[in-house]
mmCIF file of C-alpha atoms in Angstrom:
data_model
loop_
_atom_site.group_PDB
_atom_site.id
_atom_site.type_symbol
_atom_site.label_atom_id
_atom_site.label_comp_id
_atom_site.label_asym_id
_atom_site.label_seq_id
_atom_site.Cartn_x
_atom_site.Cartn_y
_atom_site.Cartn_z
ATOM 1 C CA UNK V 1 37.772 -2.220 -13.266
ATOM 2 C CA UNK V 2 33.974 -2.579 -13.470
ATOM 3 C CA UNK V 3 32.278 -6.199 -11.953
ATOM 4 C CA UNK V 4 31.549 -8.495 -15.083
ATOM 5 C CA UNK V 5 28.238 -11.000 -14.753
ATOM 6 C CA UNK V 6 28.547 -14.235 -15.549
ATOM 7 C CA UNK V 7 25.962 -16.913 -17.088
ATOM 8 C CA UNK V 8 23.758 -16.963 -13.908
ATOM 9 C CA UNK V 9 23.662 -13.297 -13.219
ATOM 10 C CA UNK V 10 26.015 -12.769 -10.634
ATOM 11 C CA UNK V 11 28.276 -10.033 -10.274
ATOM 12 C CA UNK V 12 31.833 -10.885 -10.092
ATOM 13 C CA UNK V 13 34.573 -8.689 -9.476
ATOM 14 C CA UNK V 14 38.732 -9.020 -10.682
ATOM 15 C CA UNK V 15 40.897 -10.660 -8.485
ATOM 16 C CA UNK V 16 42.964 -7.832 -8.467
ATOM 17 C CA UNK V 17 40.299 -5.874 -6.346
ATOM 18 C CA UNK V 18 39.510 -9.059 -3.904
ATOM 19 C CA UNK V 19 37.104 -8.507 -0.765
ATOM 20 C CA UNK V 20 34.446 -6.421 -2.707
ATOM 21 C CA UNK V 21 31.323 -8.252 -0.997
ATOM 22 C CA UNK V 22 32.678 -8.270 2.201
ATOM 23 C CA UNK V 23 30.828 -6.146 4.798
ATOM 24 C CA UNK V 24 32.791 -5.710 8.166
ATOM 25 C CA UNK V 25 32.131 -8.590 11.241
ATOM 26 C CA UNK V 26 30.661 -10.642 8.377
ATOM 27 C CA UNK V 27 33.030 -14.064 9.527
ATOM 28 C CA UNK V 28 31.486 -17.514 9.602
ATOM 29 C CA UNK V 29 32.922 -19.364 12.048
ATOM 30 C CA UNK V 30 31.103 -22.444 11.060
ATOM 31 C CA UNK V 31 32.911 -22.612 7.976
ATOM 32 C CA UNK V 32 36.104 -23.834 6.694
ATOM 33 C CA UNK V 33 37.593 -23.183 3.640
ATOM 34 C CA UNK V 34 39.724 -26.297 2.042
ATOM 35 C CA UNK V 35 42.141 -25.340 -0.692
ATOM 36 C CA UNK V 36 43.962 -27.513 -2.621
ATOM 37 C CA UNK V 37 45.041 -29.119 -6.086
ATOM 38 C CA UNK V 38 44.378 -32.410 -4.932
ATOM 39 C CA UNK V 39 40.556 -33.560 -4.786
ATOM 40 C CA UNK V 40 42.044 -36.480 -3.069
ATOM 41 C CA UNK V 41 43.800 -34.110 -0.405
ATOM 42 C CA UNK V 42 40.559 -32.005 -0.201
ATOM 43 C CA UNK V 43 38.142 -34.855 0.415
ATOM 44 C CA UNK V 44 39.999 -36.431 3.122
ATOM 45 C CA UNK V 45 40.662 -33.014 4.770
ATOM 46 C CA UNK V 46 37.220 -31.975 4.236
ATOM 47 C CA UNK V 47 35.911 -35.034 6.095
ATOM 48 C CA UNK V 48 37.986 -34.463 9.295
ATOM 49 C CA UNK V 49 36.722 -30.440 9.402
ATOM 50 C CA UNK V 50 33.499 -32.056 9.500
ATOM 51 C CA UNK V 51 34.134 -34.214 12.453
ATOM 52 C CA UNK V 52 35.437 -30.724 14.094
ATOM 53 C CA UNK V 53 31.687 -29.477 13.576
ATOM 54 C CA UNK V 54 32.849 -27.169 10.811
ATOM 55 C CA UNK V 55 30.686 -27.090 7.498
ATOM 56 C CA UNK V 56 33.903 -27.527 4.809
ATOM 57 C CA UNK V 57 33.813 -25.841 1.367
ATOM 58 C CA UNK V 58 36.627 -27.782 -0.943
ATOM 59 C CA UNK V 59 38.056 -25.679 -3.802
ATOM 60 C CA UNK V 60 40.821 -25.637 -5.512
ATOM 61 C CA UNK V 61 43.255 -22.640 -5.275
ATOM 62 C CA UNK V 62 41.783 -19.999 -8.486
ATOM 63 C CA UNK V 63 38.044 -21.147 -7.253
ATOM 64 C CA UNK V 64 38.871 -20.395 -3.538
ATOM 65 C CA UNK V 65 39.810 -16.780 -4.743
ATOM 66 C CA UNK V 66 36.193 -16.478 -5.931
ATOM 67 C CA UNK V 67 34.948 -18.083 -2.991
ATOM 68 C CA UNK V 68 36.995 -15.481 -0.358
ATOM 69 C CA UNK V 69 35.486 -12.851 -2.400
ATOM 70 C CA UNK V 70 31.740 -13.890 -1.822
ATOM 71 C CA UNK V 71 32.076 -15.094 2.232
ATOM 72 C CA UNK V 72 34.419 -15.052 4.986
ATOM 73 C CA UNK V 73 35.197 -18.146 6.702
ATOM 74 C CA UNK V 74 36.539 -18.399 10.403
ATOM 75 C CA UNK V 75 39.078 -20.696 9.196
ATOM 76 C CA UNK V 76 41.251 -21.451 5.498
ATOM 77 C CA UNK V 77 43.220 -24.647 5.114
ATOM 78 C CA UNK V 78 45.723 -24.523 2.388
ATOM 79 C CA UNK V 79 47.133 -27.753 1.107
ATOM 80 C CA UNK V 80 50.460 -26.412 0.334
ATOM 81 C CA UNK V 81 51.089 -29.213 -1.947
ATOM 82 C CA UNK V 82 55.167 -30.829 -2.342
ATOM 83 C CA UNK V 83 56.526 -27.500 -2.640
ATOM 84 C CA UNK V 84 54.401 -25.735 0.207
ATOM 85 C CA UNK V 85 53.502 -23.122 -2.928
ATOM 86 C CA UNK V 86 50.557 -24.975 -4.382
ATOM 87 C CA UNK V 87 48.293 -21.419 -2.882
ATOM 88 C CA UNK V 88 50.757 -18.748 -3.149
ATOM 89 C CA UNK V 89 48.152 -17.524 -5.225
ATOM 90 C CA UNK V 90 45.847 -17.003 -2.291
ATOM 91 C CA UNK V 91 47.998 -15.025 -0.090
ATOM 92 C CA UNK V 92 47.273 -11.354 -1.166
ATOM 93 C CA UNK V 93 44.012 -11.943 -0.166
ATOM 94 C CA UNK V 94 44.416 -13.418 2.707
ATOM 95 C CA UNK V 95 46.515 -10.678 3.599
ATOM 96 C CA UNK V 96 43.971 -8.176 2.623
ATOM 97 C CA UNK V 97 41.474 -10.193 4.712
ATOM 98 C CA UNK V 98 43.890 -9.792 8.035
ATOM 99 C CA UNK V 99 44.442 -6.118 7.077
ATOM 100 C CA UNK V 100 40.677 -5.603 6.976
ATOM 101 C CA UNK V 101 39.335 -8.047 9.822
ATOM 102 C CA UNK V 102 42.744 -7.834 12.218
ATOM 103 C CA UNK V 103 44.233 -11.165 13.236
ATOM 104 C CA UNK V 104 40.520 -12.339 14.093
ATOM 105 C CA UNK V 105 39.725 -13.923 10.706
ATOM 106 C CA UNK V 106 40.003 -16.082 8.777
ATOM 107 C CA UNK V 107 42.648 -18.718 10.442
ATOM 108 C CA UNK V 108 44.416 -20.287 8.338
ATOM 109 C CA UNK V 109 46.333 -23.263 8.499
ATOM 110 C CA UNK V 110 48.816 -24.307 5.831
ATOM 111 C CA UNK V 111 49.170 -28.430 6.084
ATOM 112 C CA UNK V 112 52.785 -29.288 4.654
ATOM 113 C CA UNK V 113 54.972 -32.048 4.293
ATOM 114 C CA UNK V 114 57.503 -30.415 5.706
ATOM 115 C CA UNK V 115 57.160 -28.271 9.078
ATOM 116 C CA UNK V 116 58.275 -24.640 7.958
ATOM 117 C CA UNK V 117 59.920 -22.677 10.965
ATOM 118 C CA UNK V 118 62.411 -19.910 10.742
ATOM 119 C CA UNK V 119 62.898 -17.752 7.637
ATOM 120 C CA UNK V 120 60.255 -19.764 5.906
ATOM 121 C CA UNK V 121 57.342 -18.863 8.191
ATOM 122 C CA UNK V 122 57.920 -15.189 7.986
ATOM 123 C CA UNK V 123 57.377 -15.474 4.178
ATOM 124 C CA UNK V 124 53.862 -16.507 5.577
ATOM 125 C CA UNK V 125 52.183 -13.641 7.282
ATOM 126 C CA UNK V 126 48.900 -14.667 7.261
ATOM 127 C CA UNK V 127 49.535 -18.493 8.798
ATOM 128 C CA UNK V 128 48.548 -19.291 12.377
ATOM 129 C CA UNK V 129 49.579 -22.858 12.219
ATOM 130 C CA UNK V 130 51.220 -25.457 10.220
ATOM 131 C CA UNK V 131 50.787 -29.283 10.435
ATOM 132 C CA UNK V 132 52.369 -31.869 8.377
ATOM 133 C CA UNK V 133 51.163 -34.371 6.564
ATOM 134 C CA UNK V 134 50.083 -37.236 6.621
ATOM 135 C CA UNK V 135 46.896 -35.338 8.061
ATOM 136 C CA UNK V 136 45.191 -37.176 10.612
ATOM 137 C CA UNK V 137 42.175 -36.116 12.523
ATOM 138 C CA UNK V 138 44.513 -36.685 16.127
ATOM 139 C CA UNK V 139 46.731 -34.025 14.863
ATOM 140 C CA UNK V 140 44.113 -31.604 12.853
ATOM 141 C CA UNK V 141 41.141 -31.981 14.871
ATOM 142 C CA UNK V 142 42.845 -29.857 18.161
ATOM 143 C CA UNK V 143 44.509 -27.415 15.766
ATOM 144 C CA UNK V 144 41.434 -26.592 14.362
ATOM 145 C CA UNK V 145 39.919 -26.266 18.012
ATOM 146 C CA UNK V 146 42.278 -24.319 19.173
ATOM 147 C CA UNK V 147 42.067 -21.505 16.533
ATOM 148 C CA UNK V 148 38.212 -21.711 16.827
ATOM 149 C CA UNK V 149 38.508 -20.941 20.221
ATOM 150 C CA UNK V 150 40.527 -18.120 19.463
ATOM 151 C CA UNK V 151 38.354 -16.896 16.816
ATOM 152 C CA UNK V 152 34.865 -17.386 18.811
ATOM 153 C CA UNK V 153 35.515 -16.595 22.316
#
């Protein structure tokens, strides 16, 4: 499938062939990714990644696919919405993204209203941590330090 341009000249590729401007050790661990279908949700999740020092980017779950594609951030928050399913749609290439990079990167985080343990975590490869909602920055704030720990040092 050949890379299409859009209005302002920039090559994108099909999100069937994710990862394609990725160059290997390219991982910004100053960045977090916040997906979700809520703007709400994203906004008030956004604000406590910035409080963790992290420079947020808030999309929603088909512009985070275009997002992955163009930079790697050291960690991905996924609002996974009533159902925990609201970014199924982001999984393959997460999954691609731990295939390529190893467990380093990106860490994701999948916030939930219910905890998911068992059979329902292995359907989740690619999550290091889950953390129910209501989000607060006492609960977030030392997950997110924790895996940025992991991921820098």
């Amino acid at each position: 499938m050949s890379p299409s341009r859009s209005a302002r000249g920039a090559v994108s590729t099909d999100t069937a062939a994710p990862l394609a401007g990725h160059e290997i050790g390219v991982i910004d661990t100053a960045k977090a990714l916040v997906v979700g279908n809520s703007p709400v949700n994203r906004v008030v999740i956004s604000r406590i990644v910035e409080k963790s020092g992290l420079r947020p980017v808030s999309e929603d779950p088909e512009a985070a696919l275009k997002t992955l594609d163009a930079q790697l951030p050291g960690i991905v928050l996924l609002d996974g919405g009533a159902d925990n399913r609201d970014c199924d749609l982001l999984m393959p290439s997460l999954v691609a993204l731990r295939q390529r990079f190893g467990a380093r990167a990106p860490r994701v985080i999948l916030l939930s209203v219910r905890i998911v343990s068992g059979e329902g975590i292995s359907e989740l490869p690619v999550v290091d941590a889950v953390v129910a909602k209501p989000i607060t920055p006492e609960v977030l704030q030392p997950v997110l330090n924790r895996l940025l720990d992991g991921l820098r040092g």
